[in-house]
XYZ file of C-alpha atoms in Angstrom:
470
model
C -4.357 22.304 -99.027
C -4.520 24.886 -96.696
C -8.205 25.185 -97.340
C -8.533 21.384 -96.738
C -6.538 21.669 -93.078
C -8.422 24.795 -92.440
C -12.131 22.592 -92.960
C -10.310 19.347 -91.035
C -9.651 21.807 -87.925
C -12.845 23.183 -88.578
C -14.888 19.635 -88.603
C -12.666 18.739 -85.944
C -13.837 22.015 -83.601
C -17.384 21.218 -84.382
C -17.281 17.658 -83.210
C -15.562 18.558 -79.902
C -18.168 21.283 -79.047
C -20.844 18.451 -79.624
C -19.171 16.214 -77.359
C -18.837 18.496 -75.180
C -22.540 20.387 -75.301
C -23.956 16.566 -74.654
C -21.693 15.994 -71.745
C -22.609 19.040 -69.889
C -24.754 18.261 -66.519
C -25.532 21.690 -65.678
C -27.630 21.048 -62.512
C -28.944 24.488 -62.418
C -30.423 24.413 -65.837
C -33.161 21.665 -64.891
C -33.057 20.739 -68.204
C -33.778 17.148 -67.902
C -34.151 17.132 -64.008
C -36.660 14.214 -63.740
C -36.035 12.852 -66.682
C -34.630 9.109 -66.993
C -30.710 8.989 -66.861
C -28.686 6.042 -68.310
C -25.513 7.288 -65.955
C -26.454 5.208 -62.905
C -23.842 7.268 -60.782
C -25.723 7.679 -58.442
C -24.334 10.674 -56.280
C -22.326 12.298 -59.058
C -19.189 13.782 -58.521
C -20.351 17.446 -57.483
C -22.897 15.999 -54.698
C -25.351 17.867 -56.900
C -27.281 15.190 -58.572
C -29.253 12.504 -56.690
C -30.100 9.561 -58.727
C -33.055 7.490 -57.531
C -33.716 4.192 -59.184
C -37.638 3.295 -59.089
C -39.566 -0.087 -60.063
C -43.040 0.021 -60.669
C -45.078 -3.003 -62.420
C -48.705 -2.782 -64.329
C -50.452 -2.835 -68.032
C -49.360 -0.333 -70.085
C -52.203 1.792 -69.177
C -50.900 1.556 -65.780
C -47.534 3.482 -66.523
C -48.390 6.719 -64.138
C -46.839 4.677 -61.910
C -43.946 5.485 -62.769
C -44.739 8.481 -64.612
C -45.915 10.555 -61.578
C -42.633 9.903 -59.792
C -40.577 11.090 -62.814
C -43.160 14.441 -62.702
C -43.000 14.372 -59.140
C -38.768 14.983 -59.641
C -39.350 17.266 -62.335
C -41.685 19.168 -60.040
C -39.487 19.664 -57.117
C -36.248 20.153 -59.192
C -38.222 23.316 -60.237
C -39.237 24.126 -56.978
C -35.283 23.461 -55.646
C -34.294 25.539 -58.767
C -36.625 28.664 -56.841
C -35.447 27.744 -54.056
C -32.100 28.724 -54.930
C -30.528 24.812 -54.061
C -28.018 23.239 -56.275
C -29.611 19.843 -55.475
C -30.774 18.146 -58.556
C -33.053 15.221 -58.755
C -32.742 11.872 -61.696
C -35.325 9.084 -61.648
C -34.315 6.111 -63.570
C -35.825 2.344 -63.055
C -38.857 0.549 -65.179
C -42.056 0.110 -65.322
C -42.864 -3.681 -66.592
C -46.114 -5.508 -67.631
C -44.339 -9.052 -65.941
C -45.675 -11.755 -63.942
C -46.061 -10.555 -60.219
C -43.846 -13.472 -58.926
C -41.104 -12.695 -61.263
C -40.872 -9.067 -60.362
C -41.164 -9.830 -56.845
C -38.427 -12.842 -57.892
C -36.345 -10.031 -59.193
C -36.776 -7.378 -56.676
C -35.176 -10.584 -54.177
C -32.436 -11.139 -56.089
C -31.519 -7.877 -56.528
C -31.335 -7.289 -52.367
C -29.256 -9.957 -52.103
C -27.317 -8.601 -54.508
C -27.008 -5.100 -52.839
C -28.797 -3.973 -56.009
C -32.410 -3.266 -54.897
C -33.491 -0.017 -56.295
C -34.337 3.152 -53.922
C -37.984 3.047 -54.243
C -40.074 -0.301 -55.058
C -43.804 -0.661 -55.859
C -45.487 -3.744 -54.766
C -48.659 -4.859 -53.139
C -49.327 -3.792 -49.473
C -49.097 -7.823 -48.241
C -45.356 -7.392 -48.637
C -45.002 -5.030 -45.924
C -44.642 -7.980 -43.314
C -42.327 -10.170 -44.911
C -40.035 -7.190 -46.589
C -39.870 -5.458 -43.321
C -39.530 -8.087 -41.512
C -36.528 -9.569 -43.655
C -34.813 -5.708 -43.678
C -35.877 -5.211 -47.173
C -37.854 -1.872 -46.532
C -37.432 0.849 -43.890
C -40.649 2.453 -41.598
C -41.699 5.621 -42.944
C -43.623 7.562 -40.164
C -41.419 10.568 -39.708
C -41.860 10.949 -42.978
C -45.430 10.600 -43.206
C -45.454 13.285 -40.297
C -43.003 15.719 -41.839
C -45.068 15.819 -45.484
C -48.323 17.278 -45.478
C -49.337 15.849 -48.390
C -49.759 12.689 -47.097
C -52.398 14.152 -44.912
C -54.710 14.035 -47.771
C -54.495 10.476 -48.182
C -57.580 8.464 -46.923
C -57.259 7.265 -43.290
C -58.537 3.597 -44.479
C -55.923 2.707 -46.735
C -52.914 4.010 -43.979
C -54.339 0.619 -42.316
C -53.022 -1.470 -45.219
C -49.255 -0.482 -45.072
C -49.171 -0.559 -40.718
C -46.938 -3.610 -39.474
C -45.924 -3.978 -35.886
C -46.779 -0.558 -34.754
C -44.920 1.454 -38.138
C -46.180 2.193 -41.252
C -43.990 0.950 -43.859
C -45.301 2.677 -47.177
C -46.727 5.520 -49.251
C -50.357 4.182 -50.792
C -50.136 4.747 -54.700
C -53.414 3.362 -55.725
C -56.596 1.583 -54.956
C -59.329 -0.652 -56.383
C -62.638 -2.260 -55.954
C -63.976 -5.482 -57.222
C -67.100 -5.519 -58.600
C -69.573 -7.959 -59.920
C -70.202 -7.393 -63.404
C -73.448 -8.297 -65.473
C -75.266 -8.281 -68.731
C -78.295 -5.996 -68.178
C -80.081 -7.155 -71.763
C -79.729 -10.606 -70.450
C -81.734 -10.022 -67.038
C -83.976 -7.906 -69.420
C -84.570 -11.237 -71.369
C -85.191 -12.886 -67.947
C -88.153 -10.522 -67.378
C -86.530 -8.517 -65.109
C -88.255 -4.561 -65.724
C -85.812 -1.595 -66.247
C -86.373 -0.312 -62.580
C -85.594 -4.052 -61.299
C -82.168 -3.918 -63.252
C -81.346 -0.684 -61.660
C -81.955 -0.814 -58.388
C -80.016 -4.362 -58.025
C -76.949 -2.543 -56.640
C -79.085 -1.122 -54.043
C -80.610 -4.568 -53.605
C -77.084 -6.232 -53.113
C -75.793 -3.348 -50.690
C -78.337 -3.847 -48.430
C -77.879 -7.678 -48.009
C -81.077 -8.778 -50.294
C -79.897 -10.397 -52.629
C -77.385 -12.719 -51.760
C -74.452 -15.030 -53.313
C -77.324 -17.761 -54.079
C -79.058 -15.449 -55.647
C -76.714 -14.807 -58.236
C -76.326 -18.201 -59.096
C -80.184 -19.051 -58.840
C -80.381 -15.898 -61.923
C -77.069 -17.311 -63.776
C -78.815 -20.607 -63.547
C -81.922 -19.372 -65.066
C -80.446 -17.742 -67.777
C -78.892 -21.242 -68.983
C -82.492 -22.261 -68.530
C -83.576 -20.189 -71.196
C -80.823 -20.874 -73.879
C -79.731 -16.693 -72.817
C -76.382 -18.126 -72.284
C -74.742 -21.799 -72.483
C -74.405 -24.457 -69.926
C -71.677 -23.109 -67.361
C -71.341 -19.682 -68.790
C -73.730 -18.211 -65.939
C -70.905 -16.941 -63.831
C -67.218 -16.620 -64.423
C -65.195 -15.708 -61.384
C -61.776 -15.425 -61.198
C -59.653 -18.511 -63.136
C -56.614 -18.446 -61.311
C -55.232 -17.992 -58.439
C -55.590 -14.352 -56.619
C -56.877 -12.304 -53.953
C -60.459 -12.058 -55.610
C -61.477 -14.878 -53.391
C -61.040 -14.003 -50.147
C -64.327 -11.491 -51.051
C -66.699 -14.521 -50.605
C -64.632 -15.891 -47.661
C -65.625 -12.398 -46.147
C -68.860 -12.538 -47.460
C -69.833 -15.431 -45.494
C -68.709 -14.007 -42.285
C -64.715 -14.941 -42.288
C -61.798 -13.695 -40.207
C -58.379 -13.458 -41.826
C -56.496 -11.669 -38.816
C -56.601 -10.862 -35.137
C -55.596 -7.079 -34.938
C -54.824 -7.739 -30.964
C -52.789 -10.796 -31.231
C -50.879 -10.056 -34.882
C -51.987 -13.284 -36.091
C -53.737 -15.448 -38.687
C -57.121 -16.181 -38.373
C -59.117 -19.064 -40.313
C -62.809 -19.434 -39.352
C -64.136 -23.235 -39.999
C -67.585 -22.243 -40.995
C -67.022 -20.031 -42.855
C -64.686 -21.628 -44.897
C -67.138 -24.397 -45.634
C -69.713 -21.993 -46.955
C -67.260 -20.551 -48.639
C -66.384 -24.002 -50.293
C -69.563 -25.020 -50.544
C -70.746 -21.938 -52.937
C -67.679 -22.970 -55.092
C -68.814 -26.598 -55.232
C -72.197 -25.523 -55.755
C -71.879 -23.235 -58.523
C -69.974 -26.331 -60.623
C -72.030 -29.258 -59.075
C -75.419 -28.175 -58.303
C -76.125 -25.101 -60.220
C -73.965 -25.599 -62.918
C -73.009 -22.113 -64.117
C -69.557 -22.452 -63.546
C -67.728 -25.286 -66.050
C -65.982 -28.390 -63.690
C -62.224 -27.448 -65.372
C -62.422 -23.482 -64.814
C -59.800 -23.110 -62.355
C -56.651 -22.552 -64.586
C -58.241 -21.120 -67.853
C -56.238 -18.838 -69.443
C -56.708 -14.795 -68.921
C -57.304 -14.010 -72.582
C -59.630 -16.422 -73.231
C -61.323 -15.746 -69.766
C -61.419 -11.795 -71.279
C -62.481 -12.680 -74.418
C -65.349 -15.175 -73.112
C -66.807 -12.439 -70.997
C -65.904 -8.536 -73.348
C -67.543 -11.087 -76.398
C -70.885 -11.548 -74.023
C -71.221 -15.312 -73.767
C -70.653 -14.887 -70.106
C -73.723 -13.399 -67.759
C -72.476 -12.682 -64.735
C -68.653 -12.108 -64.145
C -66.220 -10.755 -61.346
C -62.900 -8.773 -62.115
C -61.277 -5.334 -60.723
C -62.314 -2.205 -61.708
C -59.138 -1.764 -63.528
C -60.126 -4.273 -65.904
C -62.601 -2.043 -67.402
C -60.043 -0.341 -69.057
C -58.373 -3.476 -70.195
C -61.647 -4.503 -71.983
C -61.342 -1.228 -73.725
C -57.709 -0.944 -74.973
C -56.908 -4.453 -75.259
C -60.324 -6.319 -75.949
C -62.136 -3.760 -78.125
C -65.149 -3.921 -75.873
C -67.420 -1.282 -77.340
C -69.071 1.795 -75.685
C -72.662 0.583 -76.494
C -71.372 -3.092 -74.739
C -69.641 -1.168 -71.608
C -73.170 0.846 -71.560
C -74.980 -2.629 -71.436
C -73.070 -4.254 -68.071
C -73.760 -3.178 -65.212
C -71.650 -3.646 -61.904
C -72.312 -4.305 -57.840
C -70.980 -5.153 -54.719
C -69.828 -8.972 -54.361
C -73.467 -10.064 -52.462
C -73.338 -10.994 -48.922
C -73.322 -14.815 -48.623
C -77.148 -14.833 -46.793
C -79.524 -12.860 -46.769
C -79.363 -9.277 -44.502
C -75.826 -9.817 -44.369
C -72.922 -7.489 -45.677
C -71.880 -7.415 -48.945
C -68.114 -6.918 -50.006
C -65.352 -5.755 -51.765
C -61.725 -6.319 -51.682
C -58.645 -4.165 -52.048
C -55.536 -4.876 -52.785
C -53.950 -1.097 -52.548
C -50.340 -0.834 -54.321
C -47.559 1.233 -52.165
C -44.242 2.233 -52.706
C -42.090 1.209 -50.295
C -38.370 3.030 -49.720
C -35.631 0.136 -49.434
C -33.393 -0.190 -46.447
C -30.269 -0.073 -49.475
C -31.366 3.136 -50.564
C -28.849 5.750 -50.021
C -31.116 8.711 -50.322
C -34.371 7.728 -47.978
C -34.921 11.671 -47.543
C -35.211 12.653 -51.018
C -36.966 8.993 -52.124
C -39.621 10.570 -49.518
C -39.949 14.164 -50.649
C -40.219 12.686 -54.484
C -42.948 10.434 -52.895
C -44.877 13.495 -51.136
C -44.636 15.338 -54.365
C -46.613 12.134 -56.287
C -49.038 12.361 -53.823
C -51.093 14.731 -55.581
C -54.633 14.980 -56.842
C -53.853 16.019 -60.207
C -51.404 13.181 -60.768
C -53.220 10.540 -58.307
C -56.788 11.535 -60.802
C -54.631 11.634 -64.198
C -53.585 7.699 -62.898
C -57.255 6.820 -61.416
C -58.950 8.121 -64.507
C -56.903 6.371 -67.334
C -56.238 2.914 -65.744
C -59.708 2.782 -63.928
C -58.326 2.869 -60.196
C -60.007 4.733 -57.467
C -59.377 7.966 -55.547
C -56.144 7.559 -52.484
C -56.954 11.128 -51.883
C -59.758 13.002 -50.015
C -59.230 15.939 -52.560
C -59.565 13.904 -55.726
C -63.441 13.457 -55.110
C -63.927 17.484 -55.856
C -61.326 17.092 -59.093
C -63.633 17.199 -62.099
C -61.628 14.750 -64.219
C -62.405 12.379 -61.296
C -66.210 13.616 -60.485
C -66.730 13.063 -64.489
C -65.759 10.076 -64.467
C -69.390 8.146 -64.463
C -67.639 4.682 -63.392
C -65.460 5.607 -60.924
C -67.855 8.222 -59.444
C -70.286 5.257 -59.416
C -68.087 2.687 -57.455
C -65.946 5.052 -54.917
C -68.862 3.835 -52.559
C -67.434 0.304 -52.604
C -64.688 1.160 -50.359
C -66.902 1.294 -47.522
C -67.192 -1.950 -47.598
C -63.654 -3.144 -48.529
C -61.371 -5.269 -47.129
C -57.227 -5.954 -47.161
C -55.488 -8.788 -46.944
C -53.674 -9.290 -43.769
C -50.053 -8.112 -43.325
C -48.340 -11.062 -42.392
C -45.273 -12.662 -43.177
C -47.007 -15.845 -43.235
C -49.702 -15.180 -45.172
C -48.295 -16.729 -48.306
C -48.169 -20.056 -46.828
C -52.222 -19.779 -45.452
C -52.811 -18.150 -49.222
C -51.500 -21.500 -50.774
C -53.492 -24.251 -48.463
C -56.575 -22.012 -48.758
C -56.466 -22.213 -53.061
C -55.147 -25.996 -52.929
C -58.670 -26.737 -51.010
C -60.636 -24.569 -53.316
C -59.129 -26.261 -56.171
C -59.624 -29.373 -55.117
C -63.544 -28.565 -54.307
C -64.290 -26.864 -57.933
C -62.315 -30.071 -59.173
C -64.582 -32.880 -57.760
C -61.769 -34.321 -56.057
C -62.797 -33.276 -52.646
C -66.095 -32.202 -50.941
C -66.585 -28.856 -49.058
C -65.930 -30.474 -45.406
C -63.166 -32.473 -46.072
C -61.465 -29.872 -47.831
C -61.854 -28.027 -44.953
C -60.467 -30.370 -42.763
C -56.934 -30.905 -44.760
C -56.874 -27.350 -44.720
C -57.213 -26.642 -40.991
C -54.645 -29.518 -40.561
C -52.018 -28.650 -42.423
C -52.386 -24.584 -41.395
C -51.462 -25.842 -37.688
C -48.618 -28.066 -39.044
C -46.880 -25.540 -41.004
C -48.126 -22.312 -39.046
C -48.446 -23.432 -35.189
C -49.554 -20.421 -33.173
C -49.301 -17.905 -35.767
C -52.907 -19.185 -36.980
C -55.803 -19.039 -34.855
C -58.769 -21.703 -35.924
C -62.023 -20.885 -35.136
């Protein structure tokens, strides 16, 4: 009986000690600092632990948008420990592979119910509407304070400016090339030298968008690819279409006036090009817009489409999710989107994803410090190489892991030709109208001029003085 009571007491003490051990939050230990925490307590009772909630979005191979924040917090905690500081940072949050509209709606609802995260990652075009709505705070003082931000390419800061302030920290950037099957060019009679020289020919403005359609059409006529498989542009609404508008000389924003711009002539040429790929060259099928992404990716990676267009990050997706072999990848060429007319300038478009600090954050100083620690060549190169995004820091170009990646090294020059979406709170309205016009043209419901007239009328009615029609 005595031994039974003693064993029960020992077991009880053991259980109690395990419970106490699991509840220990000694900040000086740094043991789980920077790791996700489930408490959600924010600043805890002792005032030494700061919990930052972070939301990021992307494919699984883009998880470093979140993981780099955790690693930065871990490094910051090690630095604080070395400095004898008691404060520790804990990162909570989520990285989700979800629809962008759903993600942004979640954020808006969270703000409205006072449950917004401290840091939100999103596209730079959200700077205007979210700053205007008071959802995010300006970061000028932090950009000035932390030297890590000096390494960011100057051109990227332009994408996060709005009404004289800096509202976000660039996280990644990309280019959006055209891709083509080199073996099909060879079947068309191109020499190896001509195939290798195509990117330079496009860069010089000597190979245009209509040369692209001519080449794609020839491949169809010779039976190399099926009719309607010569040119696979993006199948759903998105930013890529504006490269073709820019390629014909389009403008979208007037810096001096701070207003949106619509260029009638460029819009007409843009619509005419997409009309012609369907109805004149028959290199894109009539019912193309609306195709499911999965079908699109499978068609491109199975080499059933000759020329396609997609972001640099898509290559990682093709390899990991669509089993694109190294042999098939080596057979694909890539180049800038050609100019609309001979002698013109080729183009790409970048959609920098950026970290923003919300106005509900009780710890904007710590949030900014973590973002500064995450803005290093080591962490950003890890993200760039694994997800096929381009460098955002000048020193990344010297990083061996980045420099030794042939694809990233080959396409970095495209940033010289990059364009952005405008930071304007009414861009969503502009985008919807332009895309509706494009959809109607490709579906054969309107001729290009008719679509231009309707879009202009619609924008003038909805945006008034906020849009300049040229």
